Structures are given as structure tokens and as C-alpha cells.
Short mmCIF file of C-alpha atoms in Angstrom, two decimals:
data_model
loop_
_atom_site.label_atom_id
_atom_site.label_comp_id
_atom_site.label_asym_id
_atom_site.label_seq_id
_atom_site.Cartn_x
_atom_site.Cartn_y
_atom_site.Cartn_z
CA MET A 121 -223.29 -80.96 3.88
CA THR A 122 -222.10 -78.67 1.11
CA GLY A 123 -220.00 -75.55 1.51
CA GLN A 124 -221.81 -72.29 0.88
CA THR A 125 -220.38 -69.30 -0.90
CA GLY A 126 -220.38 -65.97 0.87
CA SER A 127 -220.40 -62.48 -0.57
CA THR A 128 -218.20 -60.65 1.88
CA ALA A 129 -214.49 -60.47 2.51
CA PRO A 130 -212.98 -63.52 4.21
CA ARG A 131 -213.93 -63.61 7.85
CA GLY A 132 -211.41 -64.10 10.59
CA SER A 133 -211.46 -67.32 12.52
CA ASP A 134 -213.16 -65.79 15.51
CA PRO A 135 -215.29 -62.66 15.79
CA ALA A 136 -214.29 -62.55 19.46
CA LEU A 137 -210.57 -62.40 18.65
CA PRO A 138 -210.08 -58.75 19.62
CA ASP A 139 -211.64 -59.43 23.03
CA ILE A 140 -210.52 -62.88 23.96
CA ASP A 141 -208.15 -64.46 21.50
CA GLY A 142 -205.77 -61.73 20.41
CA PRO A 143 -202.51 -60.45 21.84
CA GLY A 144 -203.22 -57.80 24.40
CA ALA A 145 -206.73 -59.06 25.07
CA ASP A 146 -208.14 -58.31 28.49
CA ILE A 147 -210.45 -61.00 29.80
CA GLN A 148 -211.18 -58.83 32.81
CA ASP A 149 -213.22 -56.53 30.58
CA ILE A 150 -215.99 -59.17 30.43
CA ASP A 151 -218.75 -58.48 32.91
CA LEU A 152 -219.55 -61.44 35.11
CA PRO A 153 -222.99 -62.10 36.57
CA ASP A 154 -223.77 -61.06 40.10
CA ALA A 155 -222.61 -63.45 42.81
CA GLU A 156 -226.23 -64.42 43.46
CA ASP A 157 -226.67 -65.48 39.86
CA PRO A 158 -226.50 -69.28 39.72
CA ASP A 159 -224.38 -69.00 36.59
CA GLY A 160 -221.87 -66.74 38.31
CA SER A 161 -219.57 -69.54 39.48
CA LEU A 162 -219.55 -71.03 35.99
CA GLN A 163 -218.65 -67.68 34.44
CA THR A 164 -215.83 -67.31 36.94
CA LEU A 165 -214.46 -70.72 35.97
CA LEU A 166 -214.71 -69.89 32.28
CA GLN A 167 -213.04 -66.53 32.77
CA THR A 168 -210.22 -68.04 34.80
CA SER A 169 -209.60 -70.78 32.25
CA ALA A 170 -209.61 -68.37 29.30
CA ALA A 171 -207.29 -65.93 31.10
CA ALA A 172 -204.85 -68.74 31.94
CA ARG A 173 -204.71 -69.72 28.28
CA LEU A 174 -203.93 -66.15 27.25
CA ALA A 175 -201.23 -65.81 29.89
CA ARG A 176 -199.68 -69.14 28.94
CA LEU A 177 -199.22 -68.11 25.33
CA ASN A 178 -198.52 -64.40 25.74
CA ASP A 179 -195.64 -65.21 28.08
CA GLN A 180 -193.83 -66.98 25.23
CA PRO A 181 -191.54 -65.06 22.88
CA GLY A 182 -192.06 -65.49 19.15
CA HIS A 183 -193.68 -64.19 16.02
CA HIS A 184 -197.37 -63.35 16.03
CA PHE A 185 -199.90 -62.82 13.26
CA HIS A 186 -199.45 -66.17 11.56
CA THR A 187 -202.65 -67.28 9.85
CA ALA A 188 -203.90 -70.43 8.16
CA ALA A 189 -206.56 -70.67 5.45
CA VAL A 190 -209.00 -73.52 4.90
CA VAL A 191 -210.68 -73.99 1.52
CA VAL A 192 -214.04 -75.70 2.02
CA ASP A 193 -215.98 -77.49 -0.69
CA THR A 194 -217.93 -80.25 1.07
CA LEU A 195 -218.01 -80.51 4.85
CA THR A 196 -218.47 -83.62 6.93
CA PRO A 197 -217.44 -83.44 10.59
CA GLN A 198 -215.35 -86.62 10.59
CA SER A 199 -213.35 -85.62 7.52
CA PHE A 200 -212.93 -82.10 8.90
CA VAL A 201 -211.64 -83.24 12.31
CA ARG A 202 -209.26 -85.72 10.70
CA GLY A 203 -208.04 -83.02 8.32
CA VAL A 204 -207.42 -80.47 11.07
CA LEU A 205 -205.42 -82.97 13.14
CA ASP A 206 -203.41 -84.28 10.18
CA PHE A 207 -202.61 -80.74 9.05
CA ALA A 208 -201.56 -79.49 12.49
CA LEU A 209 -199.40 -82.55 13.16
CA SER A 210 -197.65 -82.18 9.80
CA LEU A 211 -196.37 -78.66 10.45
CA PRO A 212 -192.69 -77.87 11.02
CA GLU A 213 -191.93 -76.56 14.48
CA GLN A 214 -191.39 -72.86 13.70
CA PRO A 215 -194.63 -72.09 11.83
CA ALA A 216 -196.57 -74.35 14.18
CA ASP A 217 -195.20 -72.51 17.19
CA ALA A 218 -195.92 -69.09 15.67
CA TRP A 219 -199.47 -70.14 14.73
CA LEU A 220 -200.20 -71.44 18.20
CA ARG A 221 -199.08 -68.14 19.70
CA THR A 222 -201.55 -66.41 17.40
CA PHE A 223 -204.27 -68.66 18.82
CA THR A 224 -204.44 -70.66 15.54
CA ARG A 225 -205.94 -67.74 13.65
CA THR A 226 -207.70 -69.12 10.54
CA ILE A 227 -209.84 -67.89 7.66
CA PHE A 228 -212.38 -70.14 5.91
CA LEU A 229 -212.91 -69.78 2.17
CA ALA A 230 -215.45 -71.39 -0.16
CA GLY A 231 -213.92 -73.19 -3.11
CA ARG A 232 -212.88 -76.44 -4.73
CA PRO A 233 -209.48 -77.54 -3.38
CA ALA A 234 -208.50 -79.36 -6.58
CA THR A 235 -209.15 -76.23 -8.66
CA VAL A 236 -207.41 -73.95 -6.17
CA ALA A 237 -204.38 -76.25 -6.14
CA ALA A 238 -203.78 -75.49 -9.81
CA ARG A 239 -202.82 -71.95 -8.80
CA PHE A 240 -201.71 -72.61 -5.22
CA PRO A 241 -200.06 -76.05 -5.20
CA ASP A 242 -198.44 -75.92 -1.78
CA GLY A 243 -201.52 -76.71 0.32
CA TYR A 244 -202.50 -79.78 2.31
CA ALA A 245 -205.71 -81.48 1.08
CA THR A 246 -207.86 -84.24 2.51
CA PRO A 247 -207.82 -87.48 0.46
CA ASP A 248 -211.27 -86.72 -0.97
CA ASN A 249 -210.26 -83.14 -1.93
CA ALA A 250 -213.19 -81.77 0.06
CA LEU A 251 -210.96 -79.51 2.18
CA SER A 252 -207.51 -78.01 1.93
CA TRP A 253 -205.23 -75.99 4.20
CA TYR A 254 -202.66 -73.27 3.49
CA GLY A 255 -200.10 -71.73 5.84
CA PRO A 256 -199.70 -70.94 8.59
CA VAL A 257 -197.81 -67.93 7.32
CA PRO A 258 -197.73 -64.21 8.01
CA THR A 259 -201.23 -63.01 7.14
CA VAL A 260 -200.09 -60.84 4.21
CA HIS A 261 -198.93 -63.98 2.37
CA LEU A 262 -202.53 -65.21 2.10
CA LYS A 263 -203.86 -62.12 0.33
CA SER A 264 -203.73 -63.61 -3.16
CA LEU A 265 -205.65 -66.68 -2.05
CA SER A 266 -208.24 -64.69 -0.13
CA ARG A 267 -208.81 -62.38 -3.11
CA LEU A 268 -209.41 -65.36 -5.38
CA LEU A 269 -212.11 -66.91 -3.17
CA ARG A 270 -215.08 -65.70 -1.18
CA ALA A 271 -215.59 -66.28 2.50
CA PHE A 272 -217.27 -69.51 3.47
CA ALA A 273 -220.79 -68.72 4.67
CA GLY A 274 -222.62 -71.30 6.74
CA PRO A 275 -225.67 -69.75 8.43
CA ALA A 276 -227.50 -73.08 8.90
CA GLN A 277 -227.57 -74.99 12.18
CA ALA A 278 -224.38 -76.94 12.85
CA PRO A 279 -224.45 -80.71 12.37
CA ALA A 280 -224.92 -83.12 15.26
CA PRO A 281 -223.56 -86.39 13.91
CA GLU A 282 -223.37 -89.69 15.72
CA PRO A 283 -220.16 -90.21 17.73
CA PHE A 284 -217.17 -91.15 15.59
CA THR A 285 -213.56 -92.15 16.05
CA VAL A 286 -210.52 -90.79 14.22
CA ARG A 287 -207.43 -93.01 14.14
CA LEU A 288 -204.36 -90.94 13.30
CA PRO A 289 -201.66 -92.33 10.99
CA GLY A 290 -198.64 -93.97 12.52
CA PRO A 291 -197.90 -96.94 14.76
CA ASP A 292 -200.63 -97.41 17.37
CA THR A 293 -199.56 -95.58 20.52
CA GLY A 294 -202.35 -96.86 22.75
CA PHE A 295 -203.16 -93.27 23.74
CA ARG A 296 -206.74 -92.07 23.46
CA ALA A 297 -208.41 -88.67 23.56
CA GLU A 298 -212.09 -87.86 24.05
CA ALA A 299 -213.51 -84.69 22.50
CA VAL A 300 -216.90 -83.09 23.07
CA VAL A 301 -218.25 -80.35 20.78
CA ALA A 302 -221.34 -78.29 21.66
CA THR A 303 -223.80 -77.62 18.84
CA ALA A 304 -226.87 -75.89 20.32
CA ASP A 305 -227.32 -72.42 18.76
CA VAL A 306 -224.17 -72.93 16.69
CA THR A 307 -224.10 -72.23 12.95
CA VAL A 308 -222.06 -74.24 10.47
CA ALA A 309 -219.64 -71.32 10.11
CA ASP A 310 -219.13 -71.07 13.86
CA TYR A 311 -218.82 -74.85 14.12
CA LEU A 312 -215.84 -74.65 11.77
CA VAL A 313 -214.26 -71.94 13.90
CA HIS A 314 -214.77 -73.64 17.27
CA SER A 315 -213.79 -77.13 16.13
CA HIS A 316 -210.75 -75.90 14.22
CA HIS A 317 -209.37 -74.04 17.22
CA LEU A 318 -210.03 -76.99 19.52
CA PHE A 319 -208.38 -79.74 17.50
CA ALA A 320 -205.53 -77.67 16.05
CA GLU A 321 -204.44 -76.37 19.44
CA ALA A 322 -204.75 -79.81 21.04
CA ALA A 323 -202.40 -81.19 18.38
CA LEU A 324 -199.93 -78.32 18.65
CA ARG A 325 -199.79 -78.74 22.44
CA GLY A 326 -198.93 -82.40 22.08
CA LEU A 327 -202.18 -83.66 23.58
CA VAL A 328 -202.79 -85.61 20.36
CA ARG A 329 -199.99 -87.25 18.39
CA PRO A 330 -199.58 -89.55 15.39
CA GLY A 331 -200.87 -93.03 16.15
CA ASP A 332 -203.38 -91.80 18.75
CA THR A 333 -207.12 -92.44 18.67
CA VAL A 334 -209.59 -89.55 19.08
CA HIS A 335 -213.25 -90.21 19.91
CA VAL A 336 -215.55 -87.27 19.09
CA THR A 337 -219.04 -86.68 20.50
CA HIS A 338 -221.40 -83.85 19.62
CA ARG A 339 -223.91 -82.65 22.22
CA PRO A 340 -226.22 -79.65 22.47
CA ALA A 341 -224.26 -78.45 25.51
CA PHE A 342 -221.92 -79.73 28.19
CA ASP A 343 -223.44 -81.48 31.19
CA ALA A 344 -222.27 -80.23 34.58
CA PRO A 345 -219.76 -83.02 35.41
CA ARG A 346 -218.02 -82.80 32.02
CA LEU A 347 -217.96 -79.01 32.17
CA ARG A 348 -216.29 -79.06 35.59
CA ASP A 349 -213.74 -81.60 34.36
CA ALA A 350 -212.91 -79.39 31.38
CA LEU A 351 -212.36 -76.30 33.54
CA ASP A 352 -210.53 -77.98 36.43
CA PRO A 353 -207.13 -76.20 36.74
CA ALA A 354 -205.56 -79.43 38.02
CA ARG A 355 -206.28 -81.05 34.64
CA ALA A 356 -205.14 -78.16 32.45
CA ASP A 357 -202.06 -80.01 31.20
CA ARG A 358 -204.27 -82.76 29.73
CA VAL A 359 -207.27 -80.76 28.49
CA GLU A 360 -207.78 -78.37 25.59
CA THR A 361 -210.84 -76.10 25.68
CA ARG A 362 -212.58 -73.76 23.30
CA ILE A 363 -214.02 -70.84 25.26
CA THR A 364 -215.36 -67.65 23.74
CA HIS A 365 -218.36 -65.34 23.89
CA ASP A 366 -221.78 -66.99 23.85
CA THR A 367 -223.46 -65.98 20.58
CA ALA A 368 -226.84 -66.07 22.33
CA ALA A 369 -225.61 -63.85 25.19
CA PRO A 370 -222.43 -62.02 24.10
CA GLU A 371 -221.78 -60.61 27.56
CA LEU A 372 -221.18 -64.17 28.80
CA LEU A 373 -218.63 -66.84 28.03
CA ARG A 374 -219.44 -70.35 26.84
CA LEU A 375 -217.53 -73.61 26.57
CA TYR A 376 -217.93 -74.75 22.95
CA GLY A 377 -215.56 -77.68 22.97
CA ALA A 378 -213.16 -79.69 25.08
CA LEU A 379 -210.63 -82.42 24.36
CA PHE A 380 -209.54 -84.70 27.20
CA SER A 381 -206.26 -86.50 26.60
CA ASP A 382 -204.91 -89.45 28.56
CA ARG A 383 -201.44 -88.17 27.84
CA THR A 384 -199.88 -86.47 30.83
CA GLY A 385 -197.68 -83.43 30.70
CA GLY A 386 -199.04 -81.91 27.50
CA LYS A 387 -197.09 -78.68 27.08
CA ALA A 388 -198.30 -75.43 25.56
CA CYS A 389 -196.13 -74.01 22.81
CA ALA A 390 -194.46 -77.36 22.22
CA PRO A 391 -195.81 -78.39 18.82
CA ASN A 392 -195.33 -81.97 17.72
CA ALA A 393 -193.14 -81.84 14.65
CA SER A 394 -192.94 -85.59 14.16
#
């Protein structure tokens, strides 16, 4: 899959940020279905889980408005997931912590990482130079980069690859994580957003660490048992979720991704700096 070049200003990492992912957001503003609606209980679970995530991060002191930028040339899901995890795990504690508290805000730009590196040499690139990351830094520090490149535009249907496994560098820890990403009615651009939030925040929370193994499955949507597992409050310390507005029904919430870690005691706002 090849990155596409957009013609508008760089887009934020999530069009729902002002409603669900930004400081001061009010999840209670989302209208839930009537109690008789069979989806009502699911919406309540999604709302509760999303609100808990906001409360968990907003209760922490620290700097907000840190942003990362991803330069996309060629996109393959396995390389992308590996790149997100490697990048997040490489970050020093202070910028990682600030970025997590800004809900891993990210912009995606179309370009060739090797060419961009000639002018901006301080990024992190995948071994094949298909993707590169900059930041996280205060958003104003990315203006020069964002003016150089156009926004990544990916209006096509998101990929649905066969399951794959990512083995992170470092001595084998024996720990394993299982991730599920939903792809039905998801564009390539939105796939980048949802997957990036999911894997970056899982790494920054310590649910995935160097030497771990991550198995990734793509499905059209979550089946009922897996969905309940993802939203179970008793498992919140071992699960990372990606919940935001459903693009097909913006008044509703949807679970777009979940990562289940067999590590216990994963802590929010405790980035892994090792």
C-alpha cells in the first residue's frame, strides 16, 4: 500500500479530539440510545470506559499539547505497528509522559522519510525508511515540518491483513500481548489514527515492553465476548482500548481496537523509558 498525498493542511490525529480525546472533553455530552435499544448497554459500557480513560489522564499534572508527527511513504500494517511500538518505547520519560497526557496527539504527513531527514535529521525511521516519527514536542515546534509536507490522505478502505506477530527488540521476556483492530468502514487514514493511538498508548502505559511479543489480528468488528473483555473494568489495568465516535453513526461510540496484555499492573502515565 502506498501513501497518498493530500491537498489540505495536516490533519490532527483524531477528528473526535475536541469531543472525546482532548483536555476538558465531556463524554456525557454524547447521547446514548434509549434503554430499550439493544445497543444501549454497549454504548453505556463504551461511554464508561472512555470517561474512565479521560479521568485517569486528566487527574495527572503535567504539560499538555505535545504532538508527534509521522511521515508516511509506504504503509504496511506490520511495519507500521512495529514502528509505533519501537518509537514509543524509545522515548525519554518526560516527553513520553507529556504526550500520553495529550492522548498521543499525532499528525500524519505524506513524504519520503529519507528525503525529509536531510532537513530534519532528528527523527526515528523504520529500517526500510517507509515511515518516520518526529517529536513528541510542543505542537508549535512541528510547524516547519508540517509546512514542508502535505497531509497524508488515505480515503481507500483500510487493509485487513492476515494475523501477524511483532517481536520487540531486547531479551525475550516471555510476556505476550494480543491486539485486535477493527477494519469495517474504516479508511486507511482512520486506520493510521486508530492503530497509532492504540499501540502508542499501550507502550506508554507499560502494557508492552522491550522483549515482548505482540500478536495482531484484524477483524471487521469485535465479536461480543472480545468486546466485553475489552470493556471489563476489572481488566482495565491490562487492556488498552481505542474508543471514539463511529464514523458511520457519529452520535454513537465504537471500539476500534483493543490490546490485551498478560502483564499485570500496567499503570497509566508511567511510560517505559528503558
